[in-house]
């Protein structure tokens, strides 16, 4: 059981470039989440999904898009990266909403 | 939307002492309150959680208390050890909304 994995671990982008972060889980969880973590601000929810084919906006969705084409994968896209999107991105999954969220190892993204 | 405030932002204690971290939330409909521990460079991991139908929950050296009337909940760590040093996050979940709002975090340092 790999749990929750994220690809890539690190990435440096130039302003205006695009990229996709991949989150995968092998626990058959229904719910998946994308957070960003910035110093002094805790974890902020970007988008989430309550099942295959469904997505919803979280607290800070602007500048990001997501897709959940397969139950085990949740993709986070940045269409035109901005320096304000420099952050550590965590993916998480859970079986039901009021259960423990299992986090991936994180992706450190720097936008120059 | 829900707003979670966490205090203090940093906490330093001597090994063996107790540590208390407090959080307040704004939405009285919230009914799930987890606490996560994040060691340096690692992913957040759940250490304890409480639902609104319970006032207190204990797990060995850690405990969480909930005051629904005052809309605050606290994490208590007794007999602290150096390995308790980490950043701790509280969170609150809104009923009927799969959003999870986190506090800004408390950096706990346990001095040997």
Coordinates of C-alpha atoms in Angstrom, one line a residue:
Chain A
X1 CA 0.0 0.0 0.0
X2 CA 1.6 3.2 -1.2
X3 CA -1.1 5.4 0.4
X4 CA -1.2 8.8 -1.1
X5 CA 1.5 9.8 -3.6
X6 CA 2.2 13.0 -5.4
X7 CA 4.1 13.8 -8.6
X8 CA 6.4 15.7 -8.9
X9 CA 8.1 16.4 -5.5
X10 CA 9.6 19.7 -6.7
X11 CA 9.1 22.0 -9.6
X12 CA 10.3 25.4 -10.7
X13 CA 8.1 27.3 -13.2
X14 CA 8.4 30.7 -15.0
X15 CA 5.5 33.1 -14.8
X16 CA 2.9 32.2 -17.4
X17 CA 3.9 28.5 -17.7
X18 CA 1.4 25.7 -17.1
X19 CA 1.7 22.5 -15.2
X20 CA -0.3 19.6 -13.7
X21 CA 0.2 18.1 -10.3
X22 CA -0.8 14.4 -10.0
X23 CA -2.2 12.9 -6.8
X24 CA -2.8 9.1 -6.6
X25 CA -4.3 7.0 -3.8
X26 CA -4.6 3.2 -3.6
X27 CA -7.0 3.1 -0.6
X28 CA -10.2 3.3 -2.6
X29 CA -11.2 6.5 -1.0
X30 CA -14.1 8.5 -2.3
X31 CA -13.0 12.0 -1.2
X32 CA -9.9 13.7 -2.4
X33 CA -8.6 17.2 -1.6
X34 CA -5.9 19.7 -2.8
X35 CA -4.5 22.1 -0.3
X36 CA -1.8 24.7 -0.4
X37 CA 0.4 25.5 2.6
X38 CA 2.1 28.9 3.0
X39 CA 4.1 30.0 6.1
X40 CA 1.9 31.3 8.9
X41 CA -1.3 30.5 7.0
X42 CA -1.9 26.8 7.7
X43 CA -3.5 24.6 5.0
X44 CA -6.0 26.2 2.7
X45 CA -8.4 24.1 0.6
X46 CA -8.1 24.8 -3.2
X47 CA -10.5 22.2 -4.7
X48 CA -12.0 18.9 -3.6
X49 CA -13.8 15.9 -5.0
X50 CA -16.5 13.7 -3.4
X51 CA -16.3 11.0 -6.1
X52 CA -15.2 10.1 -9.6
X53 CA -16.3 12.8 -12.1
X54 CA -17.2 15.4 -9.5
X55 CA -15.2 18.4 -8.3
X56 CA -16.0 21.5 -6.2
X57 CA -14.3 24.7 -5.2
X58 CA -12.7 25.2 -1.8
X59 CA -11.5 28.3 -0.1
X60 CA -8.9 29.5 -2.6
X61 CA -9.8 28.1 -6.1
X62 CA -8.8 31.0 -8.3
X63 CA -6.0 30.2 -10.8
X64 CA -6.4 26.4 -10.4
X65 CA -8.4 23.7 -12.2
X66 CA -8.9 20.1 -11.2
X67 CA -10.1 16.9 -12.7
X68 CA -11.1 13.5 -11.2
X69 CA -11.5 11.2 -14.2
X70 CA -10.6 8.1 -12.2
X71 CA -11.4 7.4 -8.6
X72 CA -7.8 6.9 -7.6
X73 CA -6.4 10.1 -9.3
X74 CA -7.0 13.8 -8.6
X75 CA -5.2 16.3 -10.9
X76 CA -4.5 19.9 -10.1
X77 CA -3.7 22.2 -13.0
X78 CA -2.2 25.7 -13.2
X79 CA -3.0 27.2 -16.6
X80 CA -0.8 30.3 -16.2
X81 CA 1.4 30.2 -13.2
X82 CA 2.0 33.3 -11.1
X83 CA 4.6 34.0 -8.3
X84 CA 1.7 34.1 -5.8
X85 CA 1.2 30.4 -6.5
X86 CA 4.6 29.6 -5.0
X87 CA 3.7 27.2 -2.2
X88 CA 3.8 23.6 -1.0
X89 CA 0.8 21.7 -2.3
X90 CA -0.6 18.7 -0.4
X91 CA -3.1 16.2 -1.7
X92 CA -5.3 14.3 0.8
X93 CA -7.9 11.6 0.6
X94 CA -10.4 10.1 3.0
X95 CA -13.0 7.3 2.9
X96 CA -15.8 9.5 4.3
X97 CA -15.8 13.2 5.1
X98 CA -15.7 12.9 8.9
X99 CA -12.8 10.5 8.9
X100 CA -9.1 10.9 9.0
X101 CA -7.6 12.6 5.9
X102 CA -4.4 10.9 4.6
X103 CA -2.0 13.4 3.1
X104 CA 0.6 12.9 0.4
X105 CA 4.2 13.9 0.8
X106 CA 3.7 17.3 -0.8
X107 CA 4.9 19.2 -3.9
X108 CA 7.1 22.2 -3.5
X109 CA 6.4 24.6 -6.4
X110 CA 8.3 27.8 -7.1
X111 CA 7.1 30.3 -9.7
X112 CA 9.7 32.8 -10.8
Chain B
X1 CA -17.6 30.7 5.6
X2 CA -16.0 29.0 8.5
X3 CA -13.1 30.8 10.2
X4 CA -10.7 29.0 12.5
X5 CA -8.2 30.9 14.8
X6 CA -5.4 29.1 16.6
X7 CA -3.3 30.3 19.5
X8 CA -0.5 30.6 20.3
X9 CA 1.5 30.6 17.1
X10 CA 4.6 29.4 18.9
X11 CA 4.9 27.5 22.2
X12 CA 8.1 26.4 24.0
X13 CA 8.0 24.1 27.0
X14 CA 10.4 22.0 29.1
X15 CA 10.3 18.3 28.7
X16 CA 7.8 16.8 31.1
X17 CA 5.6 19.9 31.2
X18 CA 2.2 20.2 29.7
X19 CA 1.3 22.1 26.5
X20 CA -2.1 23.5 25.6
X21 CA -3.1 24.8 22.2
X22 CA -6.5 26.6 21.7
X23 CA -8.7 27.1 18.6
X24 CA -11.9 29.0 18.1
X25 CA -14.3 28.6 15.2
X26 CA -17.0 30.8 13.8
X27 CA -19.7 28.5 12.4
X28 CA -21.9 26.9 15.1
X29 CA -22.9 24.2 12.6
X30 CA -19.4 22.7 12.5
X31 CA -19.4 19.3 14.1
X32 CA -16.0 17.7 13.4
X33 CA -12.7 18.9 14.9
X34 CA -9.5 17.1 14.0
X35 CA -5.9 17.9 15.1
X36 CA -3.0 17.3 12.8
X37 CA 0.8 17.1 13.6
X38 CA 3.3 18.0 11.0
X39 CA 7.0 17.4 11.7
X40 CA 9.5 19.4 9.7
X41 CA 9.5 18.5 6.0
X42 CA 6.8 15.9 6.5
X43 CA 3.2 15.5 5.7
X44 CA 0.4 16.4 8.3
X45 CA -0.9 13.4 10.2
X46 CA -4.0 13.1 12.3
X47 CA -3.3 12.7 16.0
X48 CA -6.8 13.0 17.5
X49 CA -10.3 14.2 16.5
X50 CA -13.5 15.0 18.2
X51 CA -17.1 15.2 17.1
X52 CA -19.6 17.8 18.5
X53 CA -21.6 15.2 20.4
X54 CA -18.6 14.6 22.7
X55 CA -17.0 17.1 25.2
X56 CA -13.7 15.4 25.7
X57 CA -11.5 12.7 24.2
X58 CA -8.2 11.2 25.4
X59 CA -5.6 9.1 23.8
X60 CA -2.6 8.4 26.1
X61 CA -0.8 11.7 26.6
X62 CA -3.0 13.8 24.3
X63 CA -6.6 15.0 24.9
X64 CA -9.0 17.3 23.2
X65 CA -11.8 19.3 24.8
X66 CA -14.7 21.0 23.0
X67 CA -16.9 23.8 24.3
X68 CA -19.7 24.1 21.8
X69 CA -21.3 27.1 23.5
X70 CA -18.1 29.1 23.4
X71 CA -17.1 27.6 20.0
X72 CA -13.6 26.7 21.1
X73 CA -11.6 23.5 21.4
X74 CA -8.2 22.8 22.8
X75 CA -5.4 20.2 22.5
X76 CA -3.7 19.1 25.7
X77 CA -0.4 17.3 25.6
X78 CA 0.9 16.0 29.0
X79 CA 4.4 14.8 29.9
X80 CA 5.8 16.4 26.8
X81 CA 8.8 14.8 25.1
X82 CA 11.3 16.2 22.5
X83 CA 9.6 14.1 19.8
X84 CA 6.4 16.1 20.4
X85 CA 8.2 19.1 18.8
X86 CA 6.3 19.9 15.6
X87 CA 3.7 22.2 14.1
X88 CA 0.1 21.4 15.2
X89 CA -2.9 22.3 13.2
X90 CA -6.5 22.4 14.4
X91 CA -9.4 22.2 11.9
X92 CA -13.1 22.5 11.7
X93 CA -15.6 21.0 9.3
X94 CA -18.9 22.5 8.2
X95 CA -21.9 20.3 8.2
X96 CA -23.3 19.6 4.7
X97 CA -20.2 21.1 3.1
X98 CA -17.1 19.0 2.5
X99 CA -14.8 21.9 3.1
X100 CA -12.3 21.7 6.0
X101 CA -10.9 24.9 7.4
X102 CA -7.5 24.8 9.2
X103 CA -6.0 27.0 11.8
X104 CA -2.7 28.8 11.0
X105 CA -0.7 26.3 13.2
X106 CA 1.3 26.3 16.4
X107 CA 5.0 25.5 16.4
X108 CA 5.6 23.5 19.6
X109 CA 9.2 23.2 20.8
X110 CA 10.0 20.8 23.7
X111 CA 13.3 21.5 25.3
X112 CA 15.2 18.6 26.8

